Tab-separated table of C-alpha atoms in Angstrom:
chain	number	residue	atom	x	y	z
T	1	UNK	CA	-4.197	23.821	7.585
T	2	UNK	CA	-2.513	25.368	4.566
T	3	UNK	CA	-3.242	24.310	1.099
T	4	UNK	CA	-1.400	23.785	-2.252
T	5	UNK	CA	-1.188	27.201	-4.379
T	6	UNK	CA	-4.097	27.189	-6.929
T	7	UNK	CA	-2.996	26.230	-10.093
T	8	UNK	CA	0.231	24.169	-8.731
T	9	UNK	CA	0.596	20.705	-10.397
T	10	UNK	CA	0.019	18.141	-8.268
T	11	UNK	CA	2.294	14.776	-8.185
T	12	UNK	CA	1.579	11.405	-7.545
T	13	UNK	CA	1.011	10.317	-3.713
T	14	UNK	CA	4.096	10.291	-1.819
T	15	UNK	CA	4.495	6.912	0.592
T	16	UNK	CA	6.524	7.866	3.970
T	17	UNK	CA	8.568	5.922	6.540
T	18	UNK	CA	10.179	7.201	9.745
T	19	UNK	CA	11.777	4.789	11.797
T	20	UNK	CA	15.010	2.887	13.214
T	21	UNK	CA	17.121	0.771	11.019
T	22	UNK	CA	19.248	-2.515	12.183
T	23	UNK	CA	22.574	-0.152	12.121
T	24	UNK	CA	24.011	1.383	15.470
T	25	UNK	CA	25.865	4.532	15.225
T	26	UNK	CA	28.895	5.198	17.068
T	27	UNK	CA	26.854	6.929	19.980
T	28	UNK	CA	25.425	3.095	20.607
T	29	UNK	CA	21.916	4.400	19.232
T	30	UNK	CA	20.207	2.776	16.403
T	31	UNK	CA	20.102	4.901	13.340
T	32	UNK	CA	16.735	6.437	12.158
T	33	UNK	CA	15.950	7.200	8.375
T	34	UNK	CA	13.217	9.032	6.678
T	35	UNK	CA	12.334	7.313	3.383
T	36	UNK	CA	10.009	8.869	1.077
T	37	UNK	CA	8.764	7.572	-2.309
T	38	UNK	CA	6.354	8.468	-4.726
T	39	UNK	CA	3.119	6.266	-5.362
T	40	UNK	CA	3.709	5.014	-9.335
T	41	UNK	CA	1.140	6.189	-11.959
T	42	UNK	CA	0.608	3.387	-13.924
T	43	UNK	CA	-0.216	4.311	-17.843
T	44	UNK	CA	-2.472	2.162	-20.278
T	45	UNK	CA	0.225	-0.613	-20.846
T	46	UNK	CA	0.379	-1.454	-17.033
T	47	UNK	CA	3.904	0.261	-16.737
T	48	UNK	CA	4.775	3.195	-14.775
T	49	UNK	CA	4.474	6.506	-16.262
T	50	UNK	CA	7.170	9.264	-15.300
T	51	UNK	CA	10.333	8.912	-13.154
T	52	UNK	CA	10.035	7.786	-9.343
T	53	UNK	CA	10.771	10.394	-6.961
T	54	UNK	CA	12.890	8.815	-4.017
T	55	UNK	CA	14.318	10.730	-0.917
T	56	UNK	CA	16.253	9.780	2.069
T	57	UNK	CA	17.624	11.356	5.245
T	58	UNK	CA	19.155	9.843	8.533
T	59	UNK	CA	17.619	11.293	11.913
T	60	UNK	CA	19.850	10.921	14.926
T	61	UNK	CA	18.244	9.176	17.344
T	62	UNK	CA	18.072	12.273	19.639
T	63	UNK	CA	16.390	14.320	17.019
T	64	UNK	CA	13.380	12.051	16.645
T	65	UNK	CA	10.567	14.303	16.819
T	66	UNK	CA	7.857	16.102	14.622
T	67	UNK	CA	10.039	19.255	14.414
T	68	UNK	CA	12.836	17.100	12.773
T	69	UNK	CA	10.071	15.612	10.713
T	70	UNK	CA	8.271	18.645	9.393
T	71	UNK	CA	11.656	20.572	8.668
T	72	UNK	CA	12.605	17.379	6.503
T	73	UNK	CA	9.533	17.223	4.773
T	74	UNK	CA	9.732	20.836	3.867
T	75	UNK	CA	13.119	20.173	2.156
T	76	UNK	CA	11.584	17.095	0.341
T	77	UNK	CA	9.022	19.298	-1.134
T	78	UNK	CA	11.828	21.704	-2.009
T	79	UNK	CA	13.930	19.423	-3.991
T	80	UNK	CA	10.646	17.837	-5.605
T	81	UNK	CA	9.604	21.384	-7.047
T	82	UNK	CA	13.171	21.910	-7.757
T	83	UNK	CA	13.248	18.896	-10.033
T	84	UNK	CA	10.134	19.930	-11.596
T	85	UNK	CA	7.744	17.724	-9.545
T	86	UNK	CA	4.586	19.083	-8.505
T	87	UNK	CA	3.436	18.717	-4.732
T	88	UNK	CA	1.719	15.439	-3.347
T	89	UNK	CA	-1.732	15.605	-2.723
T	90	UNK	CA	-1.410	12.898	-0.275
T	91	UNK	CA	1.399	10.984	1.982
T	92	UNK	CA	0.631	7.630	2.964
T	93	UNK	CA	2.125	6.297	6.519
T	94	UNK	CA	1.758	2.678	7.316
T	95	UNK	CA	3.041	2.533	10.601
T	96	UNK	CA	0.614	3.170	13.327
T	97	UNK	CA	3.128	3.882	16.174
T	98	UNK	CA	4.045	7.052	14.129
T	99	UNK	CA	1.007	8.084	12.856
T	100	UNK	CA	0.539	10.792	15.311
T	101	UNK	CA	4.234	12.171	14.860
T	102	UNK	CA	3.745	12.277	11.143
T	103	UNK	CA	0.256	13.981	11.349
T	104	UNK	CA	1.758	16.833	13.391
T	105	UNK	CA	4.964	17.250	10.813
T	106	UNK	CA	2.495	17.329	7.941
T	107	UNK	CA	-0.168	20.127	9.373
T	108	UNK	CA	0.208	23.138	7.600
T	109	UNK	CA	2.178	21.772	4.649
T	110	UNK	CA	-0.879	21.162	2.497
T	111	UNK	CA	-0.377	17.178	2.991
T	112	UNK	CA	-3.325	15.278	3.561
T	113	UNK	CA	-1.986	12.271	5.773
T	114	UNK	CA	-3.808	8.864	4.993
T	115	UNK	CA	-2.960	6.151	7.425
T	116	UNK	CA	-2.540	2.934	4.616
T	117	UNK	CA	-0.663	-0.001	4.071
T	118	UNK	CA	-1.171	0.378	0.624
T	119	UNK	CA	2.478	1.502	0.334
T	120	UNK	CA	3.849	-1.123	-2.304
T	121	UNK	CA	6.704	0.602	-3.505
T	122	UNK	CA	8.204	1.802	-0.152
T	123	UNK	CA	7.729	-1.743	1.389
T	124	UNK	CA	9.743	-2.820	-2.289
T	125	UNK	CA	12.301	-0.021	-1.311
T	126	UNK	CA	12.588	-1.174	2.123
T	127	UNK	CA	13.413	-4.483	1.406
T	128	UNK	CA	15.926	-3.797	-1.225
T	129	UNK	CA	17.723	-1.694	1.350
T	130	UNK	CA	17.669	-4.659	3.990
T	131	UNK	CA	19.115	-7.025	0.948
T	132	UNK	CA	21.640	-4.480	-0.452
T	133	UNK	CA	22.488	-1.595	1.813
T	134	UNK	CA	22.233	-2.209	5.411
T	135	UNK	CA	24.248	-5.295	5.694
T	136	UNK	CA	27.300	-3.303	4.048
T	137	UNK	CA	26.960	-0.411	6.526
T	138	UNK	CA	29.540	-0.134	9.624
T	139	UNK	CA	27.484	-1.068	12.825
T	140	UNK	CA	25.165	-3.351	10.810
T	141	UNK	CA	23.141	-5.539	13.530
T	142	UNK	CA	24.140	-8.996	11.690
T	143	UNK	CA	23.606	-11.404	14.749
T	144	UNK	CA	20.330	-12.546	15.330
T	145	UNK	CA	17.685	-9.742	16.917
T	146	UNK	CA	14.711	-10.450	19.318
T	147	UNK	CA	11.801	-10.650	17.103
T	148	UNK	CA	9.318	-8.010	17.786
T	149	UNK	CA	6.191	-8.565	19.673
T	150	UNK	CA	3.691	-10.386	17.582
T	151	UNK	CA	0.675	-7.892	16.337
T	152	UNK	CA	-2.697	-8.841	17.803
T	153	UNK	CA	-4.674	-8.842	14.525
T	154	UNK	CA	-8.174	-7.383	14.639
T	155	UNK	CA	-10.823	-9.999	14.204
T	156	UNK	CA	-12.452	-9.143	11.198
T	157	UNK	CA	-15.889	-7.693	10.989
T	158	UNK	CA	-18.757	-7.503	8.380
T	159	UNK	CA	-18.628	-4.732	6.051
T	160	UNK	CA	-21.242	-1.975	6.815
T	161	UNK	CA	-24.653	-2.580	4.951
T	162	UNK	CA	-23.821	0.601	2.869
T	163	UNK	CA	-20.652	-1.219	1.363
T	164	UNK	CA	-22.277	-4.926	0.935
T	165	UNK	CA	-22.800	-6.111	-2.631
T	166	UNK	CA	-25.786	-8.428	-3.613
T	167	UNK	CA	-23.308	-10.854	-4.429
T	168	UNK	CA	-19.376	-11.744	-5.255
T	169	UNK	CA	-17.576	-14.560	-7.191
T	170	UNK	CA	-13.993	-15.448	-7.777
T	171	UNK	CA	-12.447	-14.468	-10.695
T	172	UNK	CA	-8.502	-14.672	-12.006
T	173	UNK	CA	-7.356	-12.954	-15.250
T	174	UNK	CA	-3.863	-13.445	-16.991
T	175	UNK	CA	-1.449	-10.785	-16.561
T	176	UNK	CA	-1.426	-9.660	-20.073
T	177	UNK	CA	-4.971	-8.677	-19.922
T	178	UNK	CA	-4.493	-6.825	-16.704
T	179	UNK	CA	-1.841	-5.268	-18.355
T	180	UNK	CA	-4.635	-2.771	-20.301
T	181	UNK	CA	-6.410	-1.928	-16.771
T	182	UNK	CA	-5.287	1.576	-17.305
T	183	UNK	CA	-7.448	2.011	-20.136
T	184	UNK	CA	-10.562	0.377	-18.639
T	185	UNK	CA	-13.340	2.527	-17.911
T	186	UNK	CA	-14.051	2.391	-14.181
T	187	UNK	CA	-15.369	5.011	-11.513
T	188	UNK	CA	-12.705	4.361	-8.879
T	189	UNK	CA	-9.372	2.876	-9.564
T	190	UNK	CA	-6.032	2.290	-8.239
T	191	UNK	CA	-3.510	0.161	-10.271
T	192	UNK	CA	0.050	-0.820	-9.206
T	193	UNK	CA	2.755	-1.441	-11.895
T	194	UNK	CA	2.916	-4.801	-13.264
T	195	UNK	CA	5.988	-7.191	-12.026
T	196	UNK	CA	8.721	-7.057	-14.720
T	197	UNK	CA	9.630	-10.477	-16.531
T	198	UNK	CA	6.347	-12.047	-15.385
T	199	UNK	CA	4.900	-14.685	-17.481
T	200	UNK	CA	1.791	-13.004	-19.439
T	201	UNK	CA	-0.229	-15.870	-19.332
T	202	UNK	CA	0.360	-16.246	-15.266
T	203	UNK	CA	-3.200	-15.619	-13.693
T	204	UNK	CA	-4.034	-13.221	-11.287
T	205	UNK	CA	-6.703	-14.324	-8.610
T	206	UNK	CA	-9.575	-11.729	-7.265
T	207	UNK	CA	-13.069	-11.205	-6.747
T	208	UNK	CA	-15.915	-9.297	-8.244
T	209	UNK	CA	-18.213	-7.819	-5.994
T	210	UNK	CA	-21.774	-6.824	-7.804
T	211	UNK	CA	-23.866	-4.349	-6.378
T	212	UNK	CA	-26.723	-3.422	-8.932
T	213	UNK	CA	-27.903	0.090	-9.085
T	214	UNK	CA	-25.611	0.787	-5.875
T	215	UNK	CA	-22.476	-0.406	-7.110
T	216	UNK	CA	-20.911	3.036	-7.768
T	217	UNK	CA	-21.848	3.874	-3.873
T	218	UNK	CA	-19.991	0.588	-2.673
T	219	UNK	CA	-16.966	1.462	-4.956
T	220	UNK	CA	-16.679	4.927	-3.571
T	221	UNK	CA	-17.073	3.459	0.085
T	222	UNK	CA	-14.353	0.702	-0.513
T	223	UNK	CA	-11.983	3.351	-1.965
T	224	UNK	CA	-11.982	5.248	1.186
T	225	UNK	CA	-11.179	2.032	2.960
T	226	UNK	CA	-7.501	1.968	1.170
T	227	UNK	CA	-7.657	-1.853	0.172
T	228	UNK	CA	-4.573	-3.904	0.608
T	229	UNK	CA	-4.829	-7.353	0.286
T	230	UNK	CA	-7.189	-10.718	0.394
T	231	UNK	CA	-6.685	-13.532	2.587
T	232	UNK	CA	-8.055	-16.527	3.551
T	233	UNK	CA	-8.541	-16.994	7.594
T	234	UNK	CA	-9.727	-20.587	7.963
T	235	UNK	CA	-13.203	-20.471	5.987
T	236	UNK	CA	-13.680	-16.857	5.705
T	237	UNK	CA	-12.451	-14.399	2.765
T	238	UNK	CA	-11.171	-11.192	4.407
T	239	UNK	CA	-10.001	-8.023	2.871
T	240	UNK	CA	-7.178	-5.980	4.586
T	241	UNK	CA	-7.438	-2.343	4.689
T	242	UNK	CA	-5.970	0.967	5.925
T	243	UNK	CA	-3.872	0.180	8.659
T	244	UNK	CA	-5.033	-2.534	10.567
T	245	UNK	CA	-8.421	-2.898	9.221
T	246	UNK	CA	-9.939	-6.417	8.477
T	247	UNK	CA	-13.367	-6.820	6.594
T	248	UNK	CA	-15.264	-9.832	6.307
T	249	UNK	CA	-16.343	-10.580	3.049
T	250	UNK	CA	-17.691	-13.934	3.234
T	251	UNK	CA	-17.987	-17.505	4.293
T	252	UNK	CA	-16.137	-20.300	2.313
T	253	UNK	CA	-16.346	-23.914	2.010
T	254	UNK	CA	-13.312	-26.220	2.862
T	255	UNK	CA	-12.839	-26.874	-0.697
T	256	UNK	CA	-12.989	-23.227	-1.818
T	257	UNK	CA	-10.630	-22.122	1.116
T	258	UNK	CA	-8.394	-24.649	-0.256
T	259	UNK	CA	-8.481	-23.459	-3.857
T	260	UNK	CA	-7.860	-19.808	-2.872
T	261	UNK	CA	-5.189	-20.630	-0.754
T	262	UNK	CA	-3.400	-22.382	-3.841
T	263	UNK	CA	-4.242	-19.495	-6.097
T	264	UNK	CA	-2.601	-16.883	-3.736
T	265	UNK	CA	0.503	-18.984	-3.124
T	266	UNK	CA	0.838	-19.448	-6.977
T	267	UNK	CA	0.574	-15.550	-7.146
T	268	UNK	CA	2.948	-14.836	-4.839
T	269	UNK	CA	5.361	-17.118	-6.895
T	270	UNK	CA	4.595	-16.277	-10.343
T	271	UNK	CA	3.316	-12.473	-10.097
T	272	UNK	CA	4.864	-10.746	-6.870
T	273	UNK	CA	1.627	-11.571	-4.980
T	274	UNK	CA	-0.612	-9.585	-7.271
T	275	UNK	CA	-4.404	-9.807	-6.895
T	276	UNK	CA	-7.625	-7.709	-7.714
T	277	UNK	CA	-10.889	-6.447	-6.231
T	278	UNK	CA	-13.734	-5.525	-8.917
T	279	UNK	CA	-16.941	-3.821	-8.361
T	280	UNK	CA	-19.607	-3.703	-10.983
T	281	UNK	CA	-23.378	-3.646	-11.381
T	282	UNK	CA	-23.739	-7.238	-12.672
T	283	UNK	CA	-21.821	-10.039	-13.910
T	284	UNK	CA	-22.870	-8.878	-17.559
T	285	UNK	CA	-21.474	-5.315	-17.365
T	286	UNK	CA	-18.389	-4.168	-19.035
T	287	UNK	CA	-17.904	-1.279	-16.830
T	288	UNK	CA	-16.512	-1.449	-13.553
T	289	UNK	CA	-17.478	0.870	-10.706
T	290	UNK	CA	-14.364	0.182	-8.675
T	291	UNK	CA	-10.990	-1.692	-9.610
T	292	UNK	CA	-8.254	-2.056	-7.270
T	293	UNK	CA	-4.776	-3.667	-7.870
T	294	UNK	CA	-3.658	-5.459	-4.680
T	295	UNK	CA	-0.276	-6.752	-3.385
T	296	UNK	CA	-0.109	-9.737	-1.039
T	297	UNK	CA	3.259	-8.760	0.589
T	298	UNK	CA	4.529	-8.297	4.089
T	299	UNK	CA	4.188	-5.031	5.319
T	300	UNK	CA	7.838	-4.332	5.794
């Protein structure tokens, strides 16, 4: 596989969605679109650094294949370069059904494909277009559509021994405290911009995982999972990650599960579904071996 030219500046990761939209073109076929946006880089104050790269191309339904997609990716890379942006190192794709096509298109372009639902910026953009753009398009399918088949959710499985901490605990932090997370010392970290206009005192729920001397190794393993969100399933705490991975973090009492559901619901209402996952050596440590801000959002 080709690699970026040595010395070429790297841009933020890209997030990609190549799929049909609720619009019928004049030929009676659904319109397809390729949407690409950059993953926001978060500064020390919790705000996005630099301009967001967004790129869109419509694709005729008869041209939906890896050849068209590769040519479109080449155009996007060229336009990013012309705008003074570096080449992205990784390309995140969250639709499992399109993974093979995207992989074929990305081959030889120096892009590492990461199957992941950690595409919060892309989901926000899709939701924005569904609200503000598609309803105004000719051919918009405004009537009730047949719902897609319900996805079969994998049963959560325990984390491998190598990724298990010695213990974990619930935690919550005010939004204004998390605003400084970009300046915290961390071995592995992946942050997201904080929601605009939210109450600085609103609480963000999360968990702290303690691993003693293995904490950094645990954080490194978790980083490869592409953590997406925490959820409560009956009496279990589950970490959703990657495309469809579901990892069991621990069992809960009924009271714990109820309290967590309340906290997660409040976070969806007050802070855009923000959550966090932290890995530390012990409860007294100031350093984070791993820190992820998560978003409890629908995938699209």
